[in-house]
XYZ file of C-alpha atoms in Angstrom:
669
model
C -83.581 -8.464 -3.945
C -80.053 -7.837 -5.239
C -77.996 -11.000 -5.779
C -74.214 -10.625 -5.730
C -72.364 -13.567 -7.310
C -68.693 -13.627 -6.281
C -65.930 -15.737 -7.793
C -65.138 -17.486 -4.508
C -66.394 -17.565 -0.895
C -63.689 -15.214 0.443
C -64.770 -12.478 -1.983
C -68.410 -13.175 -1.152
C -67.754 -12.729 2.561
C -65.910 -9.460 1.899
C -68.959 -8.122 0.017
C -71.364 -9.306 2.726
C -69.259 -7.572 5.393
C -70.275 -4.144 4.049
C -73.993 -4.934 3.613
C -76.594 -4.145 6.305
C -76.453 -6.354 9.395
C -77.475 -8.651 10.999
C -76.625 -11.362 8.515
C -78.147 -14.778 8.115
C -75.504 -17.267 7.015
C -76.814 -20.173 4.968
C -75.127 -23.018 3.135
C -73.677 -21.339 0.046
C -74.865 -17.775 0.623
C -75.241 -14.917 3.118
C -78.472 -12.905 3.476
C -78.194 -9.262 4.536
C -80.691 -7.452 6.762
C -82.129 -5.541 3.783
C -82.926 -8.774 1.928
C -79.971 -8.703 -0.458
C -78.052 -11.975 -0.895
C -74.396 -12.734 -1.534
C -73.533 -16.098 -3.069
C -70.491 -17.386 -4.872
C -68.822 -19.814 -7.216
C -65.799 -21.953 -6.395
C -63.864 -20.786 -9.409
C -65.415 -22.452 -12.457
C -68.509 -24.454 -11.486
C -68.783 -25.862 -15.009
C -66.386 -27.582 -17.352
C -66.301 -28.610 -20.983
C -67.481 -32.145 -21.614
C -64.932 -34.794 -22.587
C -65.057 -36.308 -26.102
C -66.762 -39.527 -24.985
C -69.618 -37.437 -23.546
C -70.385 -36.284 -27.076
C -70.204 -39.817 -28.444
C -69.304 -43.054 -26.633
C -67.168 -44.048 -29.632
C -64.499 -41.637 -28.368
C -63.910 -43.697 -25.227
C -61.440 -45.670 -27.282
C -58.621 -43.540 -28.596
C -58.147 -44.005 -32.339
C -56.266 -41.931 -34.880
C -59.116 -42.148 -37.389
C -61.394 -40.240 -34.978
C -59.198 -37.169 -35.120
C -59.632 -34.272 -35.241
C -62.535 -34.094 -32.778
C -64.222 -30.689 -33.110
C -67.651 -30.252 -31.476
C -70.352 -28.638 -33.588
C -72.297 -27.719 -30.458
C -70.341 -27.326 -27.233
C -71.452 -29.132 -24.082
C -71.029 -27.980 -20.512
C -71.370 -30.110 -17.405
C -71.147 -29.352 -13.673
C -67.786 -30.075 -12.123
C -67.690 -32.659 -9.374
C -69.082 -31.396 -6.058
C -70.617 -28.233 -7.562
C -74.200 -29.393 -8.247
C -75.457 -28.218 -4.858
C -74.098 -24.703 -5.395
C -75.472 -24.608 -8.950
C -78.911 -25.590 -7.653
C -78.744 -22.802 -5.047
C -77.752 -20.241 -7.693
C -80.643 -21.429 -9.860
C -83.105 -20.601 -7.048
C -81.436 -17.318 -6.179
C -81.307 -16.035 -9.771
C -85.036 -16.763 -10.130
C -85.796 -14.721 -6.987
C -83.397 -11.858 -7.742
C -84.589 -8.495 -9.069
C -81.006 -7.454 -9.836
C -77.861 -9.542 -10.375
C -74.374 -8.169 -9.726
C -71.433 -10.007 -11.317
C -68.524 -9.968 -8.822
C -66.013 -12.256 -10.471
C -62.321 -11.429 -10.273
C -61.286 -8.505 -12.519
C -59.791 -10.583 -15.346
C -61.013 -12.551 -18.335
C -61.466 -15.870 -16.509
C -63.234 -14.101 -13.642
C -65.575 -12.549 -16.183
C -66.315 -15.846 -17.921
C -66.945 -18.038 -14.901
C -69.942 -15.975 -13.710
C -71.204 -15.283 -17.235
C -71.164 -18.995 -18.044
C -73.219 -19.983 -15.010
C -75.775 -17.269 -15.818
C -76.051 -18.680 -19.344
C -76.167 -22.297 -18.114
C -79.036 -21.476 -15.730
C -80.976 -19.845 -18.595
C -81.488 -16.620 -16.661
C -84.083 -14.528 -18.591
C -82.771 -11.981 -21.039
C -84.250 -9.001 -19.211
C -82.247 -9.911 -16.084
C -79.074 -10.475 -18.086
C -79.431 -7.146 -19.845
C -79.758 -5.410 -16.472
C -76.773 -7.169 -14.868
C -74.163 -4.981 -13.214
C -70.420 -5.576 -12.885
C -68.471 -4.997 -9.661
C -64.666 -4.840 -9.954
C -62.943 -5.520 -6.626
C -59.168 -5.656 -6.215
C -58.919 -4.938 -2.467
C -60.951 -6.986 0.047
C -60.867 -4.436 2.866
C -64.276 -2.911 3.731
C -63.500 0.633 2.584
C -62.310 -0.544 -0.829
C -65.263 -2.944 -1.236
C -67.759 -0.181 -0.403
C -66.117 2.035 -2.979
C -66.372 -0.699 -5.638
C -70.042 -1.330 -4.856
C -70.682 2.379 -5.343
C -69.060 2.274 -8.786
C -70.951 -0.555 -10.511
C -70.737 -0.770 -14.289
C -72.905 -2.450 -16.905
C -71.943 -6.118 -17.269
C -72.519 -5.962 -21.013
C -69.451 -3.706 -21.262
C -67.377 -6.802 -20.475
C -68.880 -9.205 -23.032
C -65.741 -8.963 -25.249
C -63.590 -9.966 -22.259
C -65.811 -12.985 -21.638
C -65.725 -13.867 -25.341
C -61.919 -13.773 -25.252
C -61.875 -16.196 -22.308
C -64.346 -18.438 -24.094
C -62.212 -18.510 -27.246
C -59.145 -19.380 -25.172
C -61.006 -22.148 -23.366
C -62.379 -23.857 -26.457
C -59.200 -23.434 -28.469
C -57.183 -25.057 -25.680
C -59.662 -27.959 -25.635
C -59.480 -28.443 -29.418
C -55.694 -28.221 -29.542
C -54.965 -30.186 -26.368
C -57.474 -33.013 -26.775
C -56.568 -33.768 -30.372
C -52.794 -33.534 -30.185
C -52.595 -35.308 -26.820
C -54.536 -38.235 -28.291
C -52.507 -38.198 -31.518
C -49.096 -38.283 -29.821
C -50.165 -40.660 -27.090
C -51.288 -43.113 -29.790
C -47.943 -42.750 -31.535
C -46.213 -43.226 -28.184
C -48.010 -46.530 -27.778
C -46.734 -47.617 -31.198
C -43.224 -46.921 -29.921
C -43.866 -48.882 -26.711
C -44.580 -46.000 -24.301
C -47.447 -46.737 -21.928
C -48.092 -43.202 -20.618
C -50.047 -40.196 -21.826
C -48.069 -37.670 -23.887
C -49.809 -34.428 -23.019
C -49.594 -31.615 -25.589
C -50.841 -28.086 -24.923
C -50.541 -24.818 -26.771
C -48.762 -23.156 -23.792
C -47.220 -26.002 -21.800
C -45.488 -27.545 -24.824
C -43.628 -24.381 -25.944
C -42.583 -23.831 -22.312
C -41.234 -27.383 -22.247
C -39.550 -26.640 -25.581
C -37.720 -23.671 -24.038
C -36.285 -25.883 -21.300
C -35.403 -28.771 -23.627
C -33.586 -26.522 -26.090
C -31.666 -24.853 -23.279
C -30.654 -28.241 -21.830
C -29.528 -29.511 -25.227
C -27.467 -26.356 -25.763
C -25.760 -26.979 -22.423
C -25.135 -30.652 -23.248
C -23.663 -29.803 -26.635
C -21.614 -26.854 -25.403
C -17.857 -27.002 -25.931
C -15.870 -24.435 -23.940
C -13.220 -22.453 -25.784
C -10.632 -19.974 -24.505
C -10.751 -16.274 -25.286
C -8.493 -13.408 -24.305
C -8.736 -9.886 -22.960
C -6.030 -7.287 -22.348
C -5.977 -4.797 -19.484
C -3.738 -1.736 -19.445
C -2.557 -0.631 -15.989
C -2.373 3.148 -16.172
C -0.786 5.819 -13.933
C -1.778 9.484 -13.860
C 0.467 12.480 -13.194
C -0.154 12.436 -9.423
C 0.385 8.693 -9.129
C -3.271 7.600 -9.190
C -3.756 4.240 -10.923
C -6.615 2.617 -12.812
C -7.146 0.039 -15.559
C -8.646 0.184 -19.046
C -9.710 -2.661 -21.352
C -8.466 -3.143 -24.922
C -11.037 -2.643 -27.704
C -10.000 -4.695 -30.773
C -10.083 -2.804 -34.067
C -11.796 -3.939 -37.278
C -8.478 -5.395 -38.425
C -8.779 -7.985 -35.635
C -12.182 -9.322 -36.696
C -10.730 -12.458 -38.304
C -9.501 -13.522 -34.845
C -12.807 -12.812 -33.080
C -15.991 -14.866 -32.613
C -19.519 -13.643 -33.334
C -19.682 -11.988 -29.911
C -16.476 -10.030 -30.468
C -14.261 -12.137 -28.186
C -10.606 -12.512 -29.206
C -9.745 -16.176 -29.784
C -6.066 -15.707 -30.715
C -3.705 -15.787 -27.742
C -0.812 -14.671 -29.927
C -2.726 -11.521 -30.934
C -3.500 -10.656 -27.315
C 0.106 -11.337 -26.254
C 1.303 -9.014 -29.004
C -0.915 -6.230 -27.653
C 0.439 -6.802 -24.114
C 4.035 -6.462 -25.313
C 3.268 -3.353 -27.430
C 1.714 -1.332 -24.579
C 4.135 -2.245 -21.792
C 5.948 0.873 -20.449
C 4.377 3.078 -23.105
C 3.010 6.626 -23.028
C -0.772 7.008 -23.151
C -3.199 9.878 -23.668
C -6.914 10.453 -22.983
C -8.636 10.835 -26.367
C -12.308 10.907 -25.320
C -14.047 11.704 -22.045
C -17.762 11.859 -21.381
C -19.187 12.737 -17.977
C -22.962 12.770 -17.544
C -25.302 13.013 -14.569
C -27.645 10.007 -14.563
C -30.755 9.159 -12.599
C -32.808 6.001 -12.158
C -36.464 6.268 -11.205
C -37.848 3.742 -8.696
C -38.872 0.381 -10.168
C -42.593 0.150 -10.874
C -44.798 -1.698 -8.357
C -45.123 -5.429 -8.958
C -47.386 -7.402 -11.199
C -47.549 -11.119 -10.451
C -44.744 -12.240 -12.776
C -42.206 -9.664 -11.575
C -43.076 -10.517 -7.974
C -42.601 -14.235 -8.680
C -39.242 -13.542 -10.332
C -37.925 -11.461 -7.424
C -39.249 -13.907 -4.821
C -37.478 -16.786 -6.548
C -34.212 -14.854 -6.732
C -34.433 -13.661 -3.134
C -36.044 -16.593 -1.333
C -35.926 -19.497 -3.792
C -39.736 -19.763 -3.909
C -41.372 -21.434 -6.894
C -43.887 -19.530 -8.992
C -46.730 -21.584 -7.507
C -45.558 -20.976 -3.935
C -45.534 -17.230 -4.587
C -49.024 -17.320 -6.108
C -50.423 -19.372 -3.218
C -48.840 -17.023 -0.682
C -50.221 -13.982 -2.490
C -53.703 -15.494 -2.470
C -53.454 -15.962 1.297
C -52.277 -12.372 1.810
C -55.153 -11.151 -0.369
C -58.030 -13.365 0.742
C -57.245 -14.403 4.310
C -55.237 -11.483 5.666
C -56.426 -8.718 3.280
C -52.942 -7.192 3.364
C -52.345 -6.865 -0.398
C -54.502 -6.037 -3.395
C -55.623 -8.465 -6.108
C -52.538 -10.573 -6.891
C -53.207 -12.071 -10.337
C -52.567 -8.723 -11.965
C -50.621 -8.147 -15.170
C -50.437 -4.389 -14.570
C -47.590 -2.431 -12.942
C -49.358 0.925 -12.731
C -51.739 2.570 -10.264
C -54.828 4.768 -10.686
C -54.054 8.400 -9.933
C -56.834 8.645 -7.359
C -55.046 6.035 -5.250
C -52.417 8.648 -4.378
C -54.904 10.055 -1.849
C -54.800 6.725 0.038
C -51.012 6.551 0.176
C -50.723 7.914 3.724
C -52.855 5.132 5.187
C -51.057 2.450 3.170
C -47.586 3.673 4.179
C -48.680 3.874 7.822
C -49.833 0.237 7.645
C -46.691 -1.098 5.970
C -44.471 0.807 8.428
C -46.321 -0.833 11.320
C -45.670 -4.270 9.786
C -42.133 -3.763 8.454
C -40.185 -1.738 11.025
C -36.966 -2.039 9.043
C -38.588 -0.272 6.087
C -40.019 2.397 8.377
C -36.575 3.117 9.811
C -35.186 3.685 6.285
C -37.991 5.870 4.988
C -36.834 9.292 6.181
C -36.907 10.520 2.573
C -40.465 9.379 1.885
C -42.539 12.135 0.280
C -46.197 11.157 -0.070
C -46.825 14.036 -2.466
C -44.337 12.603 -4.967
C -46.180 11.465 -8.100
C -43.962 9.231 -10.201
C -44.597 7.349 -13.417
C -46.409 4.528 -11.563
C -49.536 6.685 -11.295
C -51.037 6.562 -14.755
C -54.755 6.079 -15.385
C -54.121 5.341 -19.063
C -52.101 2.236 -18.134
C -54.712 0.800 -15.732
C -57.561 -1.357 -17.022
C -59.422 -4.030 -15.020
C -56.855 -4.170 -12.218
C -53.808 -2.274 -11.028
C -50.391 -3.201 -9.648
C -50.030 -5.353 -6.529
C -49.591 -3.079 -3.514
C -50.161 -3.260 0.254
C -53.590 -2.337 1.618
C -54.248 0.065 4.489
C -55.091 -2.782 6.867
C -52.987 -3.251 10.012
C -52.687 -6.645 11.653
C -50.583 -8.688 14.054
C -47.688 -9.338 11.678
C -46.289 -12.085 13.900
C -49.253 -14.300 12.965
C -48.146 -14.507 9.356
C -46.062 -17.408 8.066
C -42.490 -16.707 7.023
C -43.448 -17.003 3.353
C -46.246 -14.479 3.882
C -43.922 -12.058 5.670
C -41.330 -12.349 2.929
C -43.787 -11.699 0.104
C -45.494 -8.844 1.952
C -42.154 -7.144 2.572
C -41.237 -7.389 -1.112
C -44.558 -5.772 -2.098
C -44.263 -3.128 0.639
C -40.689 -2.188 -0.305
C -41.576 -1.815 -3.980
C -44.552 0.400 -3.080
C -42.633 2.583 -0.636
C -39.935 3.163 -3.258
C -42.474 5.144 -5.321
C -42.243 7.974 -2.774
C -38.446 8.076 -2.595
C -36.093 10.324 -4.607
C -34.489 9.065 -7.804
C -31.145 7.304 -7.509
C -28.590 9.789 -8.915
C -24.952 9.430 -9.947
C -22.339 10.781 -12.343
C -21.135 8.360 -15.017
C -17.725 8.907 -16.599
C -16.572 7.111 -19.766
C -12.940 7.395 -20.895
C -11.069 6.319 -24.046
C -7.274 6.094 -23.947
C -4.791 5.707 -26.817
C -1.757 3.487 -26.125
C 0.633 2.758 -29.004
C -2.210 3.218 -31.504
C -4.602 0.889 -29.643
C -7.915 1.943 -28.031
C -8.587 1.164 -24.370
C -11.776 2.077 -22.507
C -12.919 2.330 -18.917
C -15.804 3.849 -16.974
C -16.727 4.837 -13.453
C -19.728 5.922 -11.403
C -19.757 8.522 -8.668
C -22.732 8.455 -6.312
C -24.687 11.691 -5.858
C -27.802 10.462 -4.019
C -28.713 6.911 -3.048
C -32.445 7.715 -3.183
C -34.847 4.781 -3.353
C -31.982 2.269 -3.386
C -31.505 2.790 0.342
C -34.565 0.553 0.773
C -32.740 -2.294 -0.981
C -29.312 -2.095 0.639
C -29.872 -5.193 2.755
C -31.307 -7.203 -0.157
C -28.961 -6.352 -3.016
C -25.254 -6.023 -3.513
C -24.347 -2.355 -3.211
C -24.086 -1.394 -6.842
C -22.893 2.109 -6.067
C -19.381 1.170 -4.939
C -17.206 2.007 -7.987
C -14.925 -0.828 -8.964
C -12.494 1.369 -10.883
C -11.977 4.782 -9.264
C -10.800 7.334 -11.810
C -8.564 10.330 -11.166
C -9.433 13.814 -12.409
C -9.026 13.481 -16.184
C -9.732 15.510 -19.310
C -9.155 15.070 -23.041
C -5.419 15.328 -23.694
C -4.344 14.226 -20.211
C -1.049 12.349 -20.424
C -0.857 8.939 -18.754
C 1.671 6.116 -18.537
C 1.005 2.396 -19.058
C 3.046 0.586 -16.416
C 2.167 -2.833 -17.810
C -0.208 -4.835 -19.948
C -2.053 -7.793 -18.453
C -3.305 -10.832 -20.377
C -6.571 -12.321 -19.099
C -7.342 -15.854 -20.311
C -10.999 -16.788 -19.905
C -13.256 -19.640 -20.992
C -16.607 -19.308 -22.702
C -19.441 -20.413 -20.439
C -22.456 -22.546 -21.354
C -25.921 -21.040 -20.940
C -27.372 -21.597 -17.476
C -30.189 -23.982 -16.702
C -33.530 -22.288 -16.207
C -34.755 -21.478 -12.707
C -38.304 -20.471 -11.798
C -37.210 -16.839 -12.060
C -35.524 -17.106 -15.447
C -38.237 -19.358 -16.902
C -40.925 -16.873 -15.831
C -38.826 -14.074 -17.328
C -38.599 -16.075 -20.567
C -42.372 -16.616 -20.598
C -43.087 -12.913 -20.093
C -40.351 -11.705 -22.464
C -41.008 -14.384 -25.028
C -40.128 -12.198 -28.031
C -36.439 -12.950 -27.326
C -37.074 -16.584 -28.286
C -39.102 -15.901 -31.428
C -37.329 -16.305 -34.766
C -39.810 -14.571 -37.070
C -38.797 -10.894 -37.053
C -42.316 -9.635 -37.800
C -43.822 -11.722 -35.008
C -41.024 -10.584 -32.699
C -42.007 -6.948 -33.213
C -45.624 -7.673 -32.333
C -44.814 -9.800 -29.298
C -42.711 -7.126 -27.614
C -46.006 -5.467 -26.716
C -47.741 -8.590 -25.378
C -47.661 -10.564 -22.147
C -45.918 -13.566 -23.726
C -46.638 -17.223 -22.980
C -49.641 -17.740 -20.728
C -51.104 -15.112 -18.416
C -50.296 -13.874 -14.918
C -52.938 -16.230 -13.550
C -51.794 -19.360 -15.425
C -47.982 -19.314 -15.674
C -47.291 -20.848 -12.270
C -49.803 -23.640 -12.921
C -48.314 -24.366 -16.354
C -44.837 -24.816 -14.900
C -46.123 -27.042 -12.093
C -48.127 -29.110 -14.582
C -44.961 -29.967 -16.484
C -43.414 -31.225 -13.244
C -46.488 -33.295 -12.394
C -46.495 -34.906 -15.833
C -42.883 -35.935 -15.502
C -41.519 -33.687 -18.243
C -39.482 -31.472 -15.889
C -37.566 -32.051 -12.654
C -35.850 -29.743 -10.167
C -32.211 -30.037 -9.186
C -31.715 -27.458 -6.470
C -32.966 -24.177 -7.923
C -32.375 -25.375 -11.501
C -35.090 -26.755 -13.767
C -34.143 -29.676 -16.055
C -36.038 -31.586 -18.728
C -36.506 -35.341 -18.348
C -36.042 -38.051 -21.000
C -39.800 -38.040 -21.541
C -39.840 -34.272 -22.018
C -36.972 -34.368 -24.497
C -38.455 -37.243 -26.487
C -41.830 -35.515 -26.728
C -40.282 -32.286 -28.040
C -38.153 -34.249 -30.522
C -41.266 -35.904 -31.930
C -43.363 -32.758 -32.377
C -43.272 -30.317 -35.292
C -41.228 -27.202 -34.548
C -44.311 -24.983 -34.703
C -45.823 -26.822 -31.721
C -42.687 -26.553 -29.578
C -41.856 -22.897 -30.169
C -43.618 -19.859 -28.721
C -44.552 -18.116 -31.972
C -47.983 -19.700 -32.376
C -49.211 -19.483 -28.801
C -47.913 -15.938 -28.362
C -49.812 -14.967 -31.505
C -52.877 -16.553 -29.913
C -52.512 -14.188 -26.968
C -52.341 -11.245 -29.365
C -55.580 -12.387 -31.030
C -57.310 -13.076 -27.700
C -56.410 -9.575 -26.557
C -57.796 -8.220 -29.836
C -61.055 -10.092 -29.192
C -61.300 -8.520 -25.731
C -60.799 -5.096 -27.364
C -63.385 -5.780 -30.118
C -60.651 -5.753 -32.744
C -61.120 -9.407 -33.730
C -63.829 -12.067 -33.485
C -64.350 -15.429 -31.848
C -65.354 -17.066 -35.143
C -62.247 -15.923 -37.033
C -59.997 -17.212 -34.266
C -61.629 -20.646 -33.935
C -62.020 -21.109 -37.695
C -58.319 -20.460 -38.258
C -57.383 -22.966 -35.536
C -59.641 -25.745 -36.803
C -58.358 -25.183 -40.328
C -54.794 -25.727 -39.119
C -55.588 -28.641 -36.827
C -56.080 -31.283 -39.525
C -52.523 -30.677 -40.790
C -51.157 -31.073 -37.257
C -53.025 -34.357 -36.775
C -51.878 -35.619 -40.180
C -48.279 -34.793 -39.235
C -48.637 -36.827 -36.027
C -50.210 -39.766 -37.870
C -47.324 -40.022 -40.353
C -44.427 -39.092 -38.068
C -41.328 -41.161 -37.462
C -41.818 -42.662 -33.990
C -38.090 -43.265 -33.469
C -37.686 -40.356 -30.982
C -40.491 -41.816 -28.842
C -38.667 -45.135 -28.513
C -36.255 -43.369 -26.146
C -39.072 -42.747 -23.675
C -38.712 -44.462 -20.282
C -41.538 -46.666 -19.059
C -44.366 -44.621 -17.566
C -45.921 -45.660 -14.257
C -49.165 -47.564 -14.806
C -52.164 -46.319 -12.838
C -53.920 -48.907 -10.731
C -57.684 -49.325 -10.813
C -60.422 -50.878 -12.870
C -59.775 -48.775 -15.940
C -56.755 -48.609 -18.153
C -54.822 -45.373 -17.854
C -55.648 -44.334 -21.425
C -59.421 -44.449 -21.304
C -59.796 -40.726 -20.666
C -57.633 -37.660 -20.817
C -58.031 -34.064 -19.806
C -57.428 -31.135 -22.116
C -54.045 -29.510 -21.964
C -55.281 -26.723 -19.743
C -57.322 -28.521 -17.140
C -59.304 -25.390 -16.257
C -60.752 -24.724 -19.715
C -64.417 -23.716 -19.539
C -67.009 -22.401 -21.989
C -70.571 -21.172 -22.250
C -71.780 -21.500 -25.817
C -70.939 -22.445 -29.374
C -70.428 -20.390 -32.510
C -72.255 -17.260 -31.300
C -69.967 -14.544 -30.010
C -72.530 -13.532 -27.365
C -71.549 -15.318 -24.128
C -75.060 -14.739 -22.782
C -76.772 -16.595 -25.642
C -79.554 -18.959 -24.483
C -80.228 -20.635 -27.820
C -80.368 -24.421 -27.216
C -78.738 -26.906 -29.576
C -80.010 -30.286 -30.641
C -76.843 -32.326 -30.318
C -76.767 -35.534 -28.247
C -77.037 -34.642 -24.546
C -75.255 -37.106 -22.294
C -76.300 -37.362 -18.693
C -75.394 -34.234 -16.688
C -74.300 -32.338 -19.806
C -76.097 -29.463 -21.429
C -75.859 -27.602 -24.713
C -74.996 -24.007 -23.991
């Protein structure tokens, strides 16, 4: 009997749908006519034990207990999962072959590996395990994936990376949350001050932006426009470019702060002859934007529809699992496998049947066009988010689902459209010894942008039409115009801009060497976790929404003020992601990563123990939970979904037991 273990029931049902019928549906599994069985997890069935499950002394939070670092890690079943774990125990004993069908990412790899380890499945069955990578739940795609099984052992480094992330988050979050909560109590705060290696730097981004806005003082600056006339009477404007001699009157961004200087330029160019000194005219082309990964889809959906990152993720999951209209949504990839090009006709037919407006604009679609999106070297466990070939009654979808589907469909269809082409002209003009510049675009072919005309401002309409010019053309400046402007404060974060900051985190890193490295990484968090991290900060009262803007609360600001800079900035956690990726690529090890963290942790705890609690005295009163227990008796780690399978060994399938204290319902792994 072959046992398929899926990450969740929806994936399990999709696998069962392509197995021999009739099926026998049981509680927690589906049996196929040939005797094979499909069962599933509900995400992680297991979780890391809390500190007091290692030793009851940790029920009371005390600074002298810190840092808490388990020698042997304990796993326990999550609430309401024991029945499914018991079923999987029976099924793994009966199975001749086990197929791992977790989602195609590091957490999906770990959550099945950890249950196999927890159940002490014999080594010979583990060694023979296969891996099925499914990113499209439609029957044809599932059949194809089942025909292309790989050895599960190929993915051990990916599982090890997830394990390292899980345990590191526990170590960091548990210890620093307890340390700062205890200091908060000393300052009179009665809530839990949650600290996490990702959530805290994200909060730090928002707090620093808000403080910059609060402290911002607007100042005037000045620009000069020259109104120019050509020989045949055509008019256009050009902007003054201050020379090096003007630097003493400019700020660090090159803006002129002296009104007298600008007024002098206006008077000098009025009614003066002018001449074209430089002219550059180049044909330009823009290729279609790549298909979406989750973050870019969340950013566009927030800009277009005002949806939060979590709303976009939830909607994508529904389109993927319930409707089977898009491929796997938690993808960090924006490229497609080259073989998918053969399926493009069916996909385009489906999206045209759902989105008639797109179909009406797709007269230039060429399904043989192979752009940069098709690149096998850029595709690993999963590819970009695209529509599937399934057709359905589109009217049955919710408005959110329609909106997200149309975004994905438009981005996919654009891959088969011509490049957007235009001529760009740049002109420099000399007026009374001063340099003035202007530019213009002339549309050649709208190309893929025709798909976006109803969703974006038409960027092709030139704002400054230029006459036919060449170097040496004589012009006349009819007048100079003084523009007085005010510097603007930075804008509050929105879901879109905060997600963009998390993915492009190198912009916020101060260390130049780290900045270089981080330009090649995914930034803060992963595609699968970013939405949850942002929502967690709202739930914990550190952030609030005001319209589309995201603001930090008093509690959020006070927490950031009390922490060391290293804990509130993205450098450390982004470096973690680099190391975790190296572990998944066999370029680093679990032990090196954890050892470095634990070595640093004592200094972080010592800093908290000796800190000045003055910033925490500004905290507002926290709501007190009702119930028999005080609200401080237990806390969760900073990433509530952290899971693990074993201790120091870097083999996630290790079955070696450990002799540490075993609390009820916990097991050494």
